Coordinates of C-alpha atoms and ligand atoms in Angstrom, one line a residue:
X505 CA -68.6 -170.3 86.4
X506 CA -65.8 -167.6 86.5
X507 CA -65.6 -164.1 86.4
X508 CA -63.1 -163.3 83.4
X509 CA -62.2 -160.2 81.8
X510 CA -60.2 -160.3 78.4
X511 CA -57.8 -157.2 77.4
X512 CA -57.7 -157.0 73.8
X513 CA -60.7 -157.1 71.2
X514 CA -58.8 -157.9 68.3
X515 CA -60.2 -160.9 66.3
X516 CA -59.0 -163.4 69.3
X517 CA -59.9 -161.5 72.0
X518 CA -63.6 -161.1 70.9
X519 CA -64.1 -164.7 69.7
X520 CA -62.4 -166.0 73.4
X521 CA -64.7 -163.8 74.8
X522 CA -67.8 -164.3 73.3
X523 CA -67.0 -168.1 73.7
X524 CA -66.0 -167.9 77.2
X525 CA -69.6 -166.4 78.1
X526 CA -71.6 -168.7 75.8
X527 CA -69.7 -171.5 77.7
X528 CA -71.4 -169.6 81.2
X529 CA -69.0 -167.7 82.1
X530 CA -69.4 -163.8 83.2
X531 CA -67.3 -162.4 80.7
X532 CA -66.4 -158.3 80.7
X533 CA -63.8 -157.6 77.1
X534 CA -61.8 -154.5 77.7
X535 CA -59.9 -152.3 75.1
X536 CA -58.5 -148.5 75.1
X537 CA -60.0 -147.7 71.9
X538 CA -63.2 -146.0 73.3
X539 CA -64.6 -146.1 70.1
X540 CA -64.3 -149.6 69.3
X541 CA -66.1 -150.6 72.8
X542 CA -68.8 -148.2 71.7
X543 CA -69.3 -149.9 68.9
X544 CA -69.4 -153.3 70.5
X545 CA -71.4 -151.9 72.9
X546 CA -74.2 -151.0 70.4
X547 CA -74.3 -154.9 69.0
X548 CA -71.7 -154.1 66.4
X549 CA -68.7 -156.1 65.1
X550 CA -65.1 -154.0 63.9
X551 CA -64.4 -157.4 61.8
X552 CA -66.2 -159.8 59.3
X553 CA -66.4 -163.4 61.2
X554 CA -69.0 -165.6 60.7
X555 CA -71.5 -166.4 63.9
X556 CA -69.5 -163.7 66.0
X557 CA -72.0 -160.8 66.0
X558 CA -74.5 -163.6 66.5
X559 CA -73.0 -164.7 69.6
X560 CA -71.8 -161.9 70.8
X561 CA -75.3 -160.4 70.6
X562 CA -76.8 -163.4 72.4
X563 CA -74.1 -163.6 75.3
X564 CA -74.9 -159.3 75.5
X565 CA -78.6 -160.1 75.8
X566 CA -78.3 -162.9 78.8
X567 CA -75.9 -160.3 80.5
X568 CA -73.0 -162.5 80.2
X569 CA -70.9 -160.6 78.3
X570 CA -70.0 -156.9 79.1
X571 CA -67.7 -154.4 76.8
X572 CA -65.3 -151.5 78.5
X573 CA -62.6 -149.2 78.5
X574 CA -61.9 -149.3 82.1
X575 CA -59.1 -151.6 82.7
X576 CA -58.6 -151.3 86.5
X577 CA -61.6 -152.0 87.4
X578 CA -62.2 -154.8 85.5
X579 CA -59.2 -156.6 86.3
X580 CA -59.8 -155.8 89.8
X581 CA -63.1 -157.9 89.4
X582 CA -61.9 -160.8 87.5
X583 CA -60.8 -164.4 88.7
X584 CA -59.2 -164.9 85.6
X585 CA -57.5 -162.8 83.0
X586 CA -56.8 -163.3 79.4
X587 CA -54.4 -161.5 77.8
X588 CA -55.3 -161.0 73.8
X589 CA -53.1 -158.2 72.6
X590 CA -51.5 -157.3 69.9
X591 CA -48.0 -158.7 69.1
X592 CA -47.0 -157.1 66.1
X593 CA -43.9 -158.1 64.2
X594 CA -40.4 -156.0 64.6
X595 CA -38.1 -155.1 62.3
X596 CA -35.5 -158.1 63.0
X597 CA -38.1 -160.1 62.6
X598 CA -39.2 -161.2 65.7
X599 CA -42.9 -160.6 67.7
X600 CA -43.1 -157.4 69.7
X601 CA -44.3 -157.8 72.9
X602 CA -44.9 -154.3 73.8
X603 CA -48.4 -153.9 74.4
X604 CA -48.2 -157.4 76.5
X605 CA -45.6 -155.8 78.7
X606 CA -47.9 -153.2 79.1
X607 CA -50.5 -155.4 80.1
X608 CA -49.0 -156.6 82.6
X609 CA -47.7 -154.0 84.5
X610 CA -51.2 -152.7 85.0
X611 CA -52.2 -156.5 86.3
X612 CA -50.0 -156.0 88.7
X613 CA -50.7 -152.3 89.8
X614 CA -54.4 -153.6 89.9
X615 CA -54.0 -157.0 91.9
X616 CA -56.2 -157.2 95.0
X617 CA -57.1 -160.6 95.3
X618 CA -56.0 -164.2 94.1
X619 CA -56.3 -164.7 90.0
X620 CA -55.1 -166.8 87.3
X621 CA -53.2 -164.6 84.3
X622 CA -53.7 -166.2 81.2
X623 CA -51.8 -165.3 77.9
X624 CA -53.8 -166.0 74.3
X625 CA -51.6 -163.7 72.6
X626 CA -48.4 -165.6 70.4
X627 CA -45.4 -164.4 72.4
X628 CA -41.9 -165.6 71.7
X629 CA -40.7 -168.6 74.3
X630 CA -39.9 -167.4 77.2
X631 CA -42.3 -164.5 77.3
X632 CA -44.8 -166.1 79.9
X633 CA -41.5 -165.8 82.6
X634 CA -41.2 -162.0 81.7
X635 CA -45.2 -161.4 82.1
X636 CA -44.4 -163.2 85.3
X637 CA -42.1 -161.1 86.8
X638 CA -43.5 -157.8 85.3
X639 CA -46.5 -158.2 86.9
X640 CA -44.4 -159.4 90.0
X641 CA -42.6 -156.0 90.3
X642 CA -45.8 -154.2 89.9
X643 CA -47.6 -156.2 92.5
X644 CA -47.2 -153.9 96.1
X645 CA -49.6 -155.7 97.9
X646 CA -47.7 -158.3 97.2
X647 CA -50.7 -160.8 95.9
X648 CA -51.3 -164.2 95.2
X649 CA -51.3 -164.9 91.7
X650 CA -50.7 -167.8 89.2
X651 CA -49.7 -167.4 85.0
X652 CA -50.6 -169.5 82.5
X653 CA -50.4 -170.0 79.3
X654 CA -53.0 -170.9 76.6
X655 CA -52.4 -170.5 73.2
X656 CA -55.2 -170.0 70.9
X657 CA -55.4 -172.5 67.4
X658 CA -58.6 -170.3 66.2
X659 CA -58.9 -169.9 61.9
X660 CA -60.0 -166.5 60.7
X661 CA -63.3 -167.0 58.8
X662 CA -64.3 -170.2 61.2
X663 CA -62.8 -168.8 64.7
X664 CA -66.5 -169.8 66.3
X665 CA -66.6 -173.0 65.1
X666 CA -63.0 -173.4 66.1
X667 CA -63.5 -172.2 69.3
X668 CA -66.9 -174.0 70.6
X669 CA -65.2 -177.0 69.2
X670 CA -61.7 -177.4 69.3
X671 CA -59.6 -180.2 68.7
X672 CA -57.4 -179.8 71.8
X673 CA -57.0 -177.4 74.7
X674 CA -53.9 -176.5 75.5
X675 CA -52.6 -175.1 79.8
X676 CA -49.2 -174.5 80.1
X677 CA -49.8 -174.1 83.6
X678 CA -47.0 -174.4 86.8
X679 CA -49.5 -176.0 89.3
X680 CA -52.4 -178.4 89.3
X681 CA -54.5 -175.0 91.3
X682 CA -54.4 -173.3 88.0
X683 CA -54.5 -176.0 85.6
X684 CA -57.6 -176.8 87.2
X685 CA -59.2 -173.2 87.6
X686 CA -58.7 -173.4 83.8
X687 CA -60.6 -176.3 83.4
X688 CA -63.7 -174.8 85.0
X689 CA -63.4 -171.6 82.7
X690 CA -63.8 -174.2 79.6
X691 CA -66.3 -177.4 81.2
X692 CA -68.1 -177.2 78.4
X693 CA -65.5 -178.6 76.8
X694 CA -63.9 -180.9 79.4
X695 CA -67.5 -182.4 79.8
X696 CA -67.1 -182.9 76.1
X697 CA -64.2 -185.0 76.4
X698 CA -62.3 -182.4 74.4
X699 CA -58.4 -183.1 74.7
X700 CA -57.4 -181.0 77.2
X701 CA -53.5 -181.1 77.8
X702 CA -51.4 -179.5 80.7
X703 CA -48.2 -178.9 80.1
X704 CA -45.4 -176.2 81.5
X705 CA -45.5 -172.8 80.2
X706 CA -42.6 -172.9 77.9
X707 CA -44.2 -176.0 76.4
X708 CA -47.5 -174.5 75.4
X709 CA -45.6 -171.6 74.1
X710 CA -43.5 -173.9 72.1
X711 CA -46.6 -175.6 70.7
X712 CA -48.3 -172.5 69.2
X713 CA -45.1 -172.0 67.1
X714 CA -44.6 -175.7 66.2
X715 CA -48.5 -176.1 65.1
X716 CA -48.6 -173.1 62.8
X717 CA -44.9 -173.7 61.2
X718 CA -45.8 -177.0 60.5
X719 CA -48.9 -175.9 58.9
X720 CA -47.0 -173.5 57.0
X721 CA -44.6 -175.7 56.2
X722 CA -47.2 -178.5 54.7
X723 CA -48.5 -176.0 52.5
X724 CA -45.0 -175.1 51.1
X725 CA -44.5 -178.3 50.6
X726 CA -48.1 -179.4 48.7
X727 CA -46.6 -176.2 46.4
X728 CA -43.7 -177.4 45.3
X729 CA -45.0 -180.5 44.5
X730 CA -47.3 -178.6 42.3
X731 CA -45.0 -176.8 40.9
X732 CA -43.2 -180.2 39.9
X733 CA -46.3 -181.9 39.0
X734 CA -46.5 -179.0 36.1
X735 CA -43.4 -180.0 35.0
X736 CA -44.0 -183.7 34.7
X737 CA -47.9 -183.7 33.7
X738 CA -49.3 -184.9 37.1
X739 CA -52.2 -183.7 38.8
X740 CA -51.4 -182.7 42.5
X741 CA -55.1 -182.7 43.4
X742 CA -54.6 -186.4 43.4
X743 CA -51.6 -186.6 44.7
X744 CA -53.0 -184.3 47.4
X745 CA -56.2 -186.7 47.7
X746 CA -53.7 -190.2 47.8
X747 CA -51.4 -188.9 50.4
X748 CA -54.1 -187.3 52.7
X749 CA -55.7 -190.8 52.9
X750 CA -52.3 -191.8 54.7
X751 CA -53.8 -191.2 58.7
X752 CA -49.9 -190.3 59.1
X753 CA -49.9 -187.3 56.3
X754 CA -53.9 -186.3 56.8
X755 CA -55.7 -184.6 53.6
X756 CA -55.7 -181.3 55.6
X757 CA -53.7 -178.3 54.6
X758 CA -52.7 -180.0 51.0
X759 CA -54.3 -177.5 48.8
X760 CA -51.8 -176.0 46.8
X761 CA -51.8 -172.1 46.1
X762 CA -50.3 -168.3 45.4
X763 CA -48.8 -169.5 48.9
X764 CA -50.1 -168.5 52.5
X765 CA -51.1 -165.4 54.1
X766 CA -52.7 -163.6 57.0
X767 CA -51.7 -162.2 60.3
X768 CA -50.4 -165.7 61.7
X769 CA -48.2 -167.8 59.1
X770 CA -46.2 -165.2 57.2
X771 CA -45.3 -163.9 60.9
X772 CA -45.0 -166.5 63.4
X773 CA -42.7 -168.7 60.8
X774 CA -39.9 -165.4 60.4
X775 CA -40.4 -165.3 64.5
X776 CA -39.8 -169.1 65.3
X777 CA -36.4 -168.9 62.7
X778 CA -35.0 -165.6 63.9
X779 CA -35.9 -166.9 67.5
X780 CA -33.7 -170.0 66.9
X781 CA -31.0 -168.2 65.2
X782 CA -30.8 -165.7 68.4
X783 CA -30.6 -169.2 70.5
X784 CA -27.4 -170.0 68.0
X785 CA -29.7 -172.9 66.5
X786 CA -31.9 -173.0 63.1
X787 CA -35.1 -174.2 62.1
X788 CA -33.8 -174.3 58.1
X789 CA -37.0 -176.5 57.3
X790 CA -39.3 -173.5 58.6
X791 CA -36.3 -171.1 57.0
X792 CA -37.1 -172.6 53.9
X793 CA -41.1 -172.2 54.4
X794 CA -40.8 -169.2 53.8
X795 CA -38.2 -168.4 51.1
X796 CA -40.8 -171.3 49.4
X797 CA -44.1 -169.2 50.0
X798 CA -42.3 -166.2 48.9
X799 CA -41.4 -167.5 45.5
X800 CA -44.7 -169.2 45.2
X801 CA -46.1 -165.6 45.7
X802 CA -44.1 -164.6 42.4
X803 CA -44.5 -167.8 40.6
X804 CA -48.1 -166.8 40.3
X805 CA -47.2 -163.3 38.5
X806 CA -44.7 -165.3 36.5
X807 CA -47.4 -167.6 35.6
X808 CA -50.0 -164.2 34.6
X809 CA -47.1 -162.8 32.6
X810 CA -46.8 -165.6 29.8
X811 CA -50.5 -166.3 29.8
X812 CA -50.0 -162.6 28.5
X813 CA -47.4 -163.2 26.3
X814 CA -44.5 -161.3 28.8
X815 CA -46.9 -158.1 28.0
X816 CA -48.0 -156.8 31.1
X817 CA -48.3 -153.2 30.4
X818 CA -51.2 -151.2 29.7
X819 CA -53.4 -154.8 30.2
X820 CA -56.1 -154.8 32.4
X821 CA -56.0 -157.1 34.6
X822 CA -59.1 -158.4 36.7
X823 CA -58.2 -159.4 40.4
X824 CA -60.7 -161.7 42.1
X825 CA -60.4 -161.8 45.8
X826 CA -58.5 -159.6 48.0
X827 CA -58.8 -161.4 51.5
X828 CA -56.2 -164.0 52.1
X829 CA -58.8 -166.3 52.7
X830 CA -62.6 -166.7 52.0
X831 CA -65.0 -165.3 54.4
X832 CA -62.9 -162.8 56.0
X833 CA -62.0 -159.5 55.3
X834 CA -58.0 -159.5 56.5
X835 CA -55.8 -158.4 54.0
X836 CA -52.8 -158.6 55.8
X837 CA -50.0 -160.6 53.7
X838 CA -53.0 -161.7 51.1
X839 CA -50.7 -162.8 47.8
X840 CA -53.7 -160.7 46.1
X841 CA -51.5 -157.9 47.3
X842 CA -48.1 -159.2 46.0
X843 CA -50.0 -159.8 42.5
X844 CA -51.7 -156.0 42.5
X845 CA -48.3 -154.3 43.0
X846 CA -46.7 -156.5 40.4
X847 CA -49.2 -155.7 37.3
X848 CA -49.0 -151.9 38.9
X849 CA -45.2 -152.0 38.7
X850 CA -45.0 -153.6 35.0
X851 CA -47.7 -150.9 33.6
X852 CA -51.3 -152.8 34.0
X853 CA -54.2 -151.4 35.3
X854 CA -55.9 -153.5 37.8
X855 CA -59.6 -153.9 38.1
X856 CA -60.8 -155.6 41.6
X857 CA -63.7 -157.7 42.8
X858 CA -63.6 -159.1 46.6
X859 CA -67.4 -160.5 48.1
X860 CA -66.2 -157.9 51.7
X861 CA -63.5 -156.2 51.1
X862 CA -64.8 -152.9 48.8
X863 CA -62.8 -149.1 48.2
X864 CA -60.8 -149.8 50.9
X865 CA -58.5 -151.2 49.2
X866 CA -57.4 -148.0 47.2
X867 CA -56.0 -146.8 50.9
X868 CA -52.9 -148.9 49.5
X869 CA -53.3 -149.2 46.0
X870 CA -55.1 -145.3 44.9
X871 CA -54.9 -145.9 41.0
X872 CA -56.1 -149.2 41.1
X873 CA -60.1 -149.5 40.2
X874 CA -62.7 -151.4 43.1
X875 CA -66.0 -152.9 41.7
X876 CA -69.0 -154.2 43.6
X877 CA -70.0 -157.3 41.0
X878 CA -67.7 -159.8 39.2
X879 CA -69.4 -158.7 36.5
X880 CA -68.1 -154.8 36.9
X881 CA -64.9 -156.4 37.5
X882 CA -64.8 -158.1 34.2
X883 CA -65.4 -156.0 31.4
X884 CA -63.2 -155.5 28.8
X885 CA -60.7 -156.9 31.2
X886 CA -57.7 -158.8 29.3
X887 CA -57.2 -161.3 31.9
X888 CA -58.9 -162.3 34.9
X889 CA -57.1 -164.0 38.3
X890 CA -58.5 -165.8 40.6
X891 CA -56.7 -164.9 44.5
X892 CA -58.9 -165.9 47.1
X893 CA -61.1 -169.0 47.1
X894 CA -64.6 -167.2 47.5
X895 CA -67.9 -169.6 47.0
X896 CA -69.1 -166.7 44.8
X897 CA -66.1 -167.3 42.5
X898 CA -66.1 -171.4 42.6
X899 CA -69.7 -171.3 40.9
X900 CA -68.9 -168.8 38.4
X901 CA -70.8 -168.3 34.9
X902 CA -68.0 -169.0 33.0
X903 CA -69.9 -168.5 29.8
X904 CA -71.2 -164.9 31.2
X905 CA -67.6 -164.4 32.2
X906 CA -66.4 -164.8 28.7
X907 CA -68.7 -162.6 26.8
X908 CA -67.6 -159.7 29.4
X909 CA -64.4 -160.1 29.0
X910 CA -61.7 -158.7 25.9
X911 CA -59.5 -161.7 25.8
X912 CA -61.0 -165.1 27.7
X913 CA -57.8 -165.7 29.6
X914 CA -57.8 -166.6 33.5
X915 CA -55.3 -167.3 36.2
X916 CA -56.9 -169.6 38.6
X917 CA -54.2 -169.8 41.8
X918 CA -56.8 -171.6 43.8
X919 CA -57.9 -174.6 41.6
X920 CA -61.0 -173.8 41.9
X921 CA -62.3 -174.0 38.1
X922 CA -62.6 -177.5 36.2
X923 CA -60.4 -177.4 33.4
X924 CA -62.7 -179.0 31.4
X925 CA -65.4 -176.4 32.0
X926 CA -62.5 -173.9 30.8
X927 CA -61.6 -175.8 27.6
X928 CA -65.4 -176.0 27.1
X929 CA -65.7 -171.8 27.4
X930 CA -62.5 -171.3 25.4
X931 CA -60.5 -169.8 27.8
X932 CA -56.9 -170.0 27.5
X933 CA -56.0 -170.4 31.3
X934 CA -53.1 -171.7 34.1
X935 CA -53.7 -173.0 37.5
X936 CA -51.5 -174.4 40.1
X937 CA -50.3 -178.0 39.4
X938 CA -53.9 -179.1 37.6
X939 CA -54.1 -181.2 34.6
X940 CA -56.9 -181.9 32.4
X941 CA -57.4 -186.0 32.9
X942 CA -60.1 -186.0 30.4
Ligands
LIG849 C1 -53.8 -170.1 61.2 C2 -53.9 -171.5 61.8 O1 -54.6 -172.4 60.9 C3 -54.7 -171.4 63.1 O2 -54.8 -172.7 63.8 C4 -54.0 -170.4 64.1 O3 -54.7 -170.3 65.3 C5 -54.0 -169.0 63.4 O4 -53.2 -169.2 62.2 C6 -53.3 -168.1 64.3 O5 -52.1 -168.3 64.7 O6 -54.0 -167.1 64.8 P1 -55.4 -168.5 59.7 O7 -54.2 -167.7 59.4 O8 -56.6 -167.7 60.2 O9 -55.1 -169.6 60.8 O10 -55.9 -169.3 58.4 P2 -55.6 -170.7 57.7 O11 -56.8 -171.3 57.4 O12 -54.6 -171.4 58.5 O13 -54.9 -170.2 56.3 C7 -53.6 -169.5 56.3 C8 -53.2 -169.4 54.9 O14 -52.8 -170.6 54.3 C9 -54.2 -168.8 53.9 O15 -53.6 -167.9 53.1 C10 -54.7 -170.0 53.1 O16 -55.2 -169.7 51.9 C11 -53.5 -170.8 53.1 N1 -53.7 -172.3 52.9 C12 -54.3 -173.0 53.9 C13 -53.3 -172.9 51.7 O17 -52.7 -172.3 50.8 N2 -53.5 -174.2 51.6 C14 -54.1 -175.0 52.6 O18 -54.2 -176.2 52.4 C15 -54.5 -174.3 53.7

């Protein structure tokens, strides 16, 4: 088992940490926000992700798993290094890779025996060469080292389960020494027979990128084929159903919705096509992506606005679900936030009910009003949309829902309703590419 330390307690940082210990490992996560590792320290998570404070309590409790601000020393006792910070996005469009750079250099200063650098973080192609000789220029004692990288594929709201069993592991390493050295630091795993594929560095860069634009990109499409199936009077959850049975296509990521979010998607699809276009090449399939999700984002005001008759102003309007996906408590990109600063821009007064997410949300949006219940978030409302596909929201008491509200009329952008439930209730309601077979 390895000693590992992991700079960066973001949501990827902590999970690969906490995972990395309950695999065996002695795992020590270090951050300069003094007041996050205090908190971690007293058993506390900064985030909502199922199973993490669990495991993280448990890995604290068999000593495996260690929290702290000083970053010398714990690189100077690790045998591998993960690095899990931050790159945000910059203006043209591309991922910053600030805070990696400056990871690096204090590798280097602090290199005093052999070790394996590891990158979790999504960097642009090309960035695992840069760490290299960053931490190359800051390495006096001129050390031993190898880089590799390993991109992480981990879900916000089921990181855990995605991380204690993964589909594939992915090592772009440049030798067998620390292809193998990552092998130990995941045997769970390779015992398992999980997949576990070495590749070069670029490669496993490459892969991040291509796996979530394609996963963007499947989404986008499942959309617009909604948006047709409107037109013509098809139902795309059965399209959705009869082309996922095709082992080719696969039934995952067809759900059609008010388009993606998050911190990944949105992001690393703008990256991947303003990192072709500065190569003088295009990815106009993942440049399309995203002008797609973006009009699917306004299609679903569009859609709010004649259920309203065009008469947004003064309405109130009920917003379900803030996060940009169930059992998480990122807002980041979430179309609830696109929808919110429509109704606020045409006049309407927006009421809001998310199952994590409370007052916070008035940081952005001050005149909006945050409830704690549906059933705050409903009365006298004239219209009620559904954003994020919360369980608490799928079993609804559509009858309750109906006697609370002014006018019965609901926006469901995540399918989640039977329309025959809703013609039962009376409600005058849209959805995205549904029909009522019945
Ligand atoms: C995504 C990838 O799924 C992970 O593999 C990857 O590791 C992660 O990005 C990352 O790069 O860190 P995440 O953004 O957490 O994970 O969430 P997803 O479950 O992929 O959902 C992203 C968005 O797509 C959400 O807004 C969700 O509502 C939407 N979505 C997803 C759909 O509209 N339809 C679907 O069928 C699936």
């Amino acid at each position: 088992m390895k000693k590992i330390t992991i700079i960066g307690t973001g949501y990827v940082g902590l999970v690969t940490g906490a995972g990395l210990a309950d695999f065996g490992n002695y795992v020590t996560c270090v951050d300069i926000k003094e007041s996050k590792i205090n908190l971690l320290k007293s058993g506390t998570i900064p985030i909502h992700e199922p199973g993490l404070e669990k495991l993280i309590q448990y890995n604290v409790r068999e000593k495996r798993l260690f929290f702290t601000t000083d970053i010398g020393k714990s690189i100077s006792q690790a045998e591998v290094i993960f690095i899990a910070v931050g790159t945000p996005e910059s203006e043209n469009g591309e991922a910053n890779i600030d805070f990696v750079k400056q990871v690096a250099k204090t590798i280097g200063e602090n290199l005093n025996i052999y070790k394996v650098i590891c990158t979790k973080s999504t960097v642009p192609i090309g960035t695992g060469k840069i760490i290299c000789s960053i931490i190359e220029a800051n390495n006096i004692r001129n050390i031993n080292f190898d880089y590799v990288s390993n991109p992480e594929f981990l879900r916000e709201g089921s990181a855990v389960k995605d991380f204690l069993l993964p589909d594939r592991v992915v090592i772009g390493a440049v030798n067998k020494k620390a292809f193998k050295i990552l092998k130990e630091v995941y045997r769970p795993l390779y015992i398992n027979e999980t997949p576990m594929l070495h590749t070069n560095i670029e490669t496993a860069e490459m892969i991040k990128y291509a796996s979530n634009s394609f996963l963007a990109l499947k989404i986008s499409y499942i959309n617009e084929i909604a948006n047709l199936c409107e037109i013509v009077g098809a139902d795309v959850h059965l399209v959705a159903k009869a082309m996922g049975k095709d082992g080719r296509i696969s039934s995952k990521f067809l759900h059609p919705g008010p388009g993606f979010g998050g911190s990944c998607f949105p992001k690393d699809t703008r990256a991947l096509a303003s990192f072709a276009k500065k190569h003088e090449t295009r990815v106009r399939l993942v440049e399309e992506t995203i002008k797609v999700n973006n009009k699917q984002k306004d299609r679903m005001f569009i859609k709010l606005k004649k259920l309203l008759d065009y008469n947004i102003a003064n309405k109130t309007i009920g917003v379900f679900g803030l996060s940009f996906k169930p059992n998480t408590d990122d807002i980041r990109e979430s179309p609830s936030l696109s929808i919110i600063k429509a109704i606020l821009k045409e006049g309407g007064i927006v009421n809001t009910y998310d199952p994590v997410i409370n007052d916070e949300i008035k940081k952005i949006y001050p005149t909006l009003n945050s409830f704690h219940s549906w059933e705050e978030c409903s009365k006298d409302v004239d219209a009620i949309v559904i954003m994020t596909d919360w369980n608490v929201f799928r079993g609804i008491d559509l009858k309750k829902l109906n006697s609370l509200m002014k006018t019965p009329i609901i926006l469901d952008t995540r399918n989640i309703l039977s329309v025959e439930k809703l013609n039962e209730f009376g409600f005058s309601y849209d959805n995205v590419g549904r029909v009522d077979i019945n």
